[in-house]
Amino acid sequence: MRTTGLGAGTVAVSELALGCAALGNLYRPVSDDDAQATVDAAWDAGVRTFDTAPHYGLGLSERRLGAALCDRPRDAYTLSTKVGRLLVPQPQGAAGDDLANGFAVPATHRRVWDFSADGVLRSLEASLHRLGVDRIDVVLLHDPDDHAEQALREAYPALERLRAEGVIGAIGVGMNQSALPARFVRETDVDVVLLAGRYTLLDQEGLSELLPEAAARGRGVVIGGVFNSGLLTAPRPGATYDYAPAPRPVLERALRLLAVSERHGVPLRAAALRFPFGHPAVASVLTGARSPQEVHDTVQQLRRPIPDALWEELRAEGLLDPDTPVPSAAPGGRTAPAGHAAPAGEATSPKEPS
């Protein structure tokens, strides 16, 4: 599986990254064995980039990911976690669960927003302990929507110092909007943006500012949420979009996308996975999984050839703007990002990093 470097640094990400929110019991429990098997399946498929956060299951995702990777060579994979939410223990005997925040875990801690320099250092120290590693490759400022000034003035400089000291490899910001990440790209030296849900077949908000800025400045973008909360896996009444029931106009657009993809014999989720790679700033697509079966399906869909005629029909139907970049078919039936063609002779099957 191909890898792409982030910014001007030495950190690289695999074409497909595993998002590990599900390992933190997102919405429903996942067993320890299934969490391990999911990471193993991703590894066997060539995935070498793994993303987690303290927020995911109040630290459970970090603990499980660390346990799943503990026997892997540390230099063979890229590990990403996030800062901005400190986990503060609840009083002993406190009852309840964390389902209000989306995670089926006991409410042993509460989250406290903190983008101060001290908060960043405390968060990283705790993450290193939970992950059981001595370094983290990519540190992302996590959802600083309502804390932009503190994140820019305090959290980012603290991370910049750690990067200069070699404690971390790359700095980024992870958000569900594109405007503030574009500001980080312009005003700081971040290496990467994790953009969730805003550069998909349904929503190309990221194309207006963020992606052109990132491409012009040589910054990497990792695209998450390519299925828009599941709507692009199986569009139907009641399907979710941005974690809520899809509005009728959005559902109708998704159904039109489905009709076009089916006419070309391509599952919609395959087109959704491959679409972001048309933009030269996109380094990786991050998807979540809670089982080996979900990993296998994602990898299979990512490898599926997408005919140029599908993108042409989407444009003709007004489902993509004429100037929206799309992937091109590579030799051998592979689909490669525009400007990021696979090296001559590269195998189509996963391979171990050199």
PDB file of C-alpha atoms in Angstrom, residues 71-230:
ATOM      1  CA  ASP A  71       4.419  -6.467  19.109  1.00  0.00           C
ATOM      2  CA  ARG A  72       4.807  -4.569  15.822  1.00  0.00           C
ATOM      3  CA  PRO A  73       8.090  -2.826  14.926  1.00  0.00           C
ATOM      4  CA  ARG A  74       7.653   0.764  16.098  1.00  0.00           C
ATOM      5  CA  ASP A  75       9.323   2.204  13.012  1.00  0.00           C
ATOM      6  CA  ALA A  76       6.952   0.285  10.709  1.00  0.00           C
ATOM      7  CA  TYR A  77       3.800   2.315  11.388  1.00  0.00           C
ATOM      8  CA  THR A  78       2.551   5.861  11.892  1.00  0.00           C
ATOM      9  CA  LEU A  79       0.630   6.587  15.076  1.00  0.00           C
ATOM     10  CA  SER A  80      -1.665   9.586  15.389  1.00  0.00           C
ATOM     11  CA  THR A  81      -3.510  10.885  18.437  1.00  0.00           C
ATOM     12  CA  LYS A  82      -5.064  14.166  19.508  1.00  0.00           C
ATOM     13  CA  VAL A  83      -4.997  16.895  22.130  1.00  0.00           C
ATOM     14  CA  GLY A  84      -7.543  19.401  23.373  1.00  0.00           C
ATOM     15  CA  ARG A  85      -9.641  17.311  25.740  1.00  0.00           C
ATOM     16  CA  LEU A  86      -8.156  16.324  29.091  1.00  0.00           C
ATOM     17  CA  LEU A  87      -9.633  13.308  30.868  1.00  0.00           C
ATOM     18  CA  VAL A  88     -10.350  14.144  34.499  1.00  0.00           C
ATOM     19  CA  PRO A  89     -11.295  11.284  36.879  1.00  0.00           C
ATOM     20  CA  GLN A  90     -14.808  11.310  38.268  1.00  0.00           C
ATOM     21  CA  PRO A  91     -15.280  10.946  42.026  1.00  0.00           C
ATOM     22  CA  GLN A  92     -15.095   7.369  43.212  1.00  0.00           C
ATOM     23  CA  GLY A  93     -18.467   5.697  43.125  1.00  0.00           C
ATOM     24  CA  ALA A  94     -19.817   7.905  40.331  1.00  0.00           C
ATOM     25  CA  ALA A  95     -22.252   5.917  38.202  1.00  0.00           C
ATOM     26  CA  GLY A  96     -23.456   6.143  34.643  1.00  0.00           C
ATOM     27  CA  ASP A  97     -22.100   5.673  31.151  1.00  0.00           C
ATOM     28  CA  ASP A  98     -20.686   7.829  28.400  1.00  0.00           C
ATOM     29  CA  LEU A  99     -23.381   7.170  25.800  1.00  0.00           C
ATOM     30  CA  ALA A 100     -24.369  10.839  25.800  1.00  0.00           C
ATOM     31  CA  ASN A 101     -20.976  11.400  24.140  1.00  0.00           C
ATOM     32  CA  GLY A 102     -21.401   8.410  21.856  1.00  0.00           C
ATOM     33  CA  PHE A 103     -19.330   5.775  23.668  1.00  0.00           C
ATOM     34  CA  ALA A 104     -20.566   2.646  25.430  1.00  0.00           C
ATOM     35  CA  VAL A 105     -18.128   2.838  28.348  1.00  0.00           C
ATOM     36  CA  PRO A 106     -18.493   3.642  32.052  1.00  0.00           C
ATOM     37  CA  ALA A 107     -18.274   7.365  32.790  1.00  0.00           C
ATOM     38  CA  THR A 108     -15.081   7.026  34.818  1.00  0.00           C
ATOM     39  CA  HIS A 109     -13.785  10.401  33.590  1.00  0.00           C
ATOM     40  CA  ARG A 110     -15.101  13.674  32.281  1.00  0.00           C
ATOM     41  CA  ARG A 111     -13.673  15.648  29.392  1.00  0.00           C
ATOM     42  CA  VAL A 112     -12.295  19.140  29.983  1.00  0.00           C
ATOM     43  CA  TRP A 113     -11.422  21.353  27.029  1.00  0.00           C
ATOM     44  CA  ASP A 114      -7.847  22.569  27.342  1.00  0.00           C
ATOM     45  CA  PHE A 115      -5.734  23.984  24.522  1.00  0.00           C
ATOM     46  CA  SER A 116      -3.173  25.563  26.825  1.00  0.00           C
ATOM     47  CA  ALA A 117       0.498  24.635  26.518  1.00  0.00           C
ATOM     48  CA  ASP A 118       0.323  22.816  29.846  1.00  0.00           C
ATOM     49  CA  GLY A 119      -2.839  21.026  28.790  1.00  0.00           C
ATOM     50  CA  VAL A 120      -1.164  19.794  25.609  1.00  0.00           C
ATOM     51  CA  LEU A 121       1.808  18.417  27.535  1.00  0.00           C
ATOM     52  CA  ARG A 122      -0.413  16.717  30.111  1.00  0.00           C
ATOM     53  CA  SER A 123      -2.597  15.219  27.407  1.00  0.00           C
ATOM     54  CA  LEU A 124       0.380  13.841  25.492  1.00  0.00           C
ATOM     55  CA  GLU A 125       1.934  12.360  28.611  1.00  0.00           C
ATOM     56  CA  ALA A 126      -1.306  10.543  29.405  1.00  0.00           C
ATOM     57  CA  SER A 127      -1.677   9.334  25.811  1.00  0.00           C
ATOM     58  CA  LEU A 128       1.867   7.958  25.758  1.00  0.00           C
ATOM     59  CA  HIS A 129       1.071   6.010  28.923  1.00  0.00           C
ATOM     60  CA  ARG A 130      -2.205   4.608  27.586  1.00  0.00           C
ATOM     61  CA  LEU A 131      -0.662   3.708  24.207  1.00  0.00           C
ATOM     62  CA  GLY A 132       2.440   2.212  25.806  1.00  0.00           C
ATOM     63  CA  VAL A 133       4.821   3.920  23.372  1.00  0.00           C
ATOM     64  CA  ASP A 134       7.706   6.336  23.737  1.00  0.00           C
ATOM     65  CA  ARG A 135       6.693   8.660  20.927  1.00  0.00           C
ATOM     66  CA  ILE A 136       3.728   9.740  18.831  1.00  0.00           C
ATOM     67  CA  ASP A 137       4.218  10.464  15.151  1.00  0.00           C
ATOM     68  CA  VAL A 138       1.316  12.851  14.493  1.00  0.00           C
ATOM     69  CA  VAL A 139      -0.413  15.041  17.073  1.00  0.00           C
ATOM     70  CA  LEU A 140      -3.655  16.699  16.014  1.00  0.00           C
ATOM     71  CA  LEU A 141      -5.444  19.614  17.664  1.00  0.00           C
ATOM     72  CA  HIS A 142      -8.859  18.025  18.110  1.00  0.00           C
ATOM     73  CA  ASP A 143     -11.969  20.094  17.289  1.00  0.00           C
ATOM     74  CA  PRO A 144     -10.732  23.532  18.398  1.00  0.00           C
ATOM     75  CA  ASP A 145     -13.863  25.163  16.872  1.00  0.00           C
ATOM     76  CA  ASP A 146     -14.691  27.187  19.998  1.00  0.00           C
ATOM     77  CA  HIS A 147     -11.090  27.507  21.159  1.00  0.00           C
ATOM     78  CA  ALA A 148      -9.378  28.779  18.036  1.00  0.00           C
ATOM     79  CA  GLU A 149      -7.367  31.601  19.593  1.00  0.00           C
ATOM     80  CA  GLN A 150      -6.021  29.514  22.469  1.00  0.00           C
ATOM     81  CA  ALA A 151      -5.189  26.672  20.079  1.00  0.00           C
ATOM     82  CA  LEU A 152      -3.289  29.062  17.806  1.00  0.00           C
ATOM     83  CA  ARG A 153      -1.526  31.048  20.567  1.00  0.00           C
ATOM     84  CA  GLU A 154      -0.782  28.320  23.112  1.00  0.00           C
ATOM     85  CA  ALA A 155      -1.359  24.744  21.919  1.00  0.00           C
ATOM     86  CA  TYR A 156       0.246  25.050  18.495  1.00  0.00           C
ATOM     87  CA  PRO A 157       3.480  26.728  19.734  1.00  0.00           C
ATOM     88  CA  ALA A 158       3.842  24.009  22.378  1.00  0.00           C
ATOM     89  CA  LEU A 159       3.552  21.333  19.699  1.00  0.00           C
ATOM     90  CA  GLU A 160       5.960  23.224  17.458  1.00  0.00           C
ATOM     91  CA  ARG A 161       8.579  23.119  20.222  1.00  0.00           C
ATOM     92  CA  LEU A 162       8.052  19.382  20.681  1.00  0.00           C
ATOM     93  CA  ARG A 163       8.423  18.834  16.941  1.00  0.00           C
ATOM     94  CA  ALA A 164      11.648  20.875  16.864  1.00  0.00           C
ATOM     95  CA  GLU A 165      12.979  18.739  19.730  1.00  0.00           C
ATOM     96  CA  GLY A 166      12.086  15.537  17.884  1.00  0.00           C
ATOM     97  CA  VAL A 167       9.572  14.458  20.531  1.00  0.00           C
ATOM     98  CA  ILE A 168       6.790  14.318  17.945  1.00  0.00           C
ATOM     99  CA  GLY A 169       7.062  13.985  14.199  1.00  0.00           C
ATOM    100  CA  ALA A 170       4.227  16.086  12.767  1.00  0.00           C
ATOM    101  CA  ILE A 171       1.556  18.566  13.849  1.00  0.00           C
ATOM    102  CA  GLY A 172      -1.948  18.884  12.526  1.00  0.00           C
ATOM    103  CA  VAL A 173      -5.524  19.850  13.201  1.00  0.00           C
ATOM    104  CA  GLY A 174      -8.533  17.549  12.987  1.00  0.00           C
ATOM    105  CA  MET A 175     -11.977  19.024  12.403  1.00  0.00           C
ATOM    106  CA  ASN A 176     -15.389  18.647  10.781  1.00  0.00           C
ATOM    107  CA  GLN A 177     -15.166  22.040   9.076  1.00  0.00           C
ATOM    108  CA  SER A 178     -12.724  23.503   6.572  1.00  0.00           C
ATOM    109  CA  ALA A 179     -12.507  27.234   7.344  1.00  0.00           C
ATOM    110  CA  LEU A 180     -10.518  27.070  10.585  1.00  0.00           C
ATOM    111  CA  PRO A 181      -8.120  24.387   9.307  1.00  0.00           C
ATOM    112  CA  ALA A 182      -7.463  26.647   6.302  1.00  0.00           C
ATOM    113  CA  ARG A 183      -6.501  29.387   8.764  1.00  0.00           C
ATOM    114  CA  PHE A 184      -4.062  27.000  10.471  1.00  0.00           C
ATOM    115  CA  VAL A 185      -2.535  26.165   7.092  1.00  0.00           C
ATOM    116  CA  ARG A 186      -2.075  29.877   6.332  1.00  0.00           C
ATOM    117  CA  GLU A 187      -0.884  31.064   9.758  1.00  0.00           C
ATOM    118  CA  THR A 188       1.143  28.128  11.103  1.00  0.00           C
ATOM    119  CA  ASP A 189       3.511  25.433   9.927  1.00  0.00           C
ATOM    120  CA  VAL A 190       1.191  22.466  10.457  1.00  0.00           C
ATOM    121  CA  ASP A 191       2.089  19.382   8.466  1.00  0.00           C
ATOM    122  CA  VAL A 192      -1.373  17.892   8.036  1.00  0.00           C
ATOM    123  CA  VAL A 193      -5.105  18.470   8.317  1.00  0.00           C
ATOM    124  CA  LEU A 194      -7.552  15.694   9.135  1.00  0.00           C
ATOM    125  CA  LEU A 195     -10.752  16.869   7.455  1.00  0.00           C
ATOM    126  CA  ALA A 196     -13.851  14.843   8.330  1.00  0.00           C
ATOM    127  CA  GLY A 197     -16.928  14.827   6.124  1.00  0.00           C
ATOM    128  CA  ARG A 198     -16.145  17.974   4.181  1.00  0.00           C
ATOM    129  CA  TYR A 199     -14.563  16.512   1.061  1.00  0.00           C
ATOM    130  CA  THR A 200     -16.832  13.720  -0.100  1.00  0.00           C
ATOM    131  CA  LEU A 201     -19.088  12.894  -3.015  1.00  0.00           C
ATOM    132  CA  LEU A 202     -21.841  14.728  -1.128  1.00  0.00           C
ATOM    133  CA  ASP A 203     -19.940  17.687   0.283  1.00  0.00           C
ATOM    134  CA  GLN A 204     -16.983  19.418  -1.326  1.00  0.00           C
ATOM    135  CA  GLU A 205     -16.715  22.318   1.133  1.00  0.00           C
ATOM    136  CA  GLY A 206     -13.017  21.626   1.527  1.00  0.00           C
ATOM    137  CA  LEU A 207     -12.400  22.450  -2.116  1.00  0.00           C
ATOM    138  CA  SER A 208     -13.273  26.118  -1.716  1.00  0.00           C
ATOM    139  CA  GLU A 209     -10.266  27.096   0.407  1.00  0.00           C
ATOM    140  CA  LEU A 210      -8.548  24.417   2.454  1.00  0.00           C
ATOM    141  CA  LEU A 211      -7.429  21.974  -0.225  1.00  0.00           C
ATOM    142  CA  PRO A 212      -6.026  24.633  -2.590  1.00  0.00           C
ATOM    143  CA  GLU A 213      -4.166  26.258   0.334  1.00  0.00           C
ATOM    144  CA  ALA A 214      -2.753  22.902   1.422  1.00  0.00           C
ATOM    145  CA  ALA A 215      -1.650  22.008  -2.099  1.00  0.00           C
ATOM    146  CA  ALA A 216      -0.013  25.397  -2.638  1.00  0.00           C
ATOM    147  CA  ARG A 217       1.913  25.167   0.638  1.00  0.00           C
ATOM    148  CA  GLY A 218       2.855  21.493   0.434  1.00  0.00           C
ATOM    149  CA  ARG A 219       0.744  20.361   3.398  1.00  0.00           C
ATOM    150  CA  GLY A 220      -0.909  16.945   3.562  1.00  0.00           C
ATOM    151  CA  VAL A 221      -4.623  16.358   4.006  1.00  0.00           C
ATOM    152  CA  VAL A 222      -6.151  13.183   5.406  1.00  0.00           C
ATOM    153  CA  ILE A 223      -9.825  12.793   4.548  1.00  0.00           C
ATOM    154  CA  GLY A 224     -12.153  11.196   7.077  1.00  0.00           C
ATOM    155  CA  GLY A 225     -15.900  10.688   6.991  1.00  0.00           C
ATOM    156  CA  VAL A 226     -15.956   9.745   3.307  1.00  0.00           C
ATOM    157  CA  PHE A 227     -19.289   7.968   3.810  1.00  0.00           C
ATOM    158  CA  ASN A 228     -20.881  10.991   5.539  1.00  0.00           C
ATOM    159  CA  SER A 229     -21.961   9.070   8.649  1.00  0.00           C
ATOM    160  CA  GLY A 230     -23.036   6.074   6.592  1.00  0.00           C
TER     161      GLY A 230
END
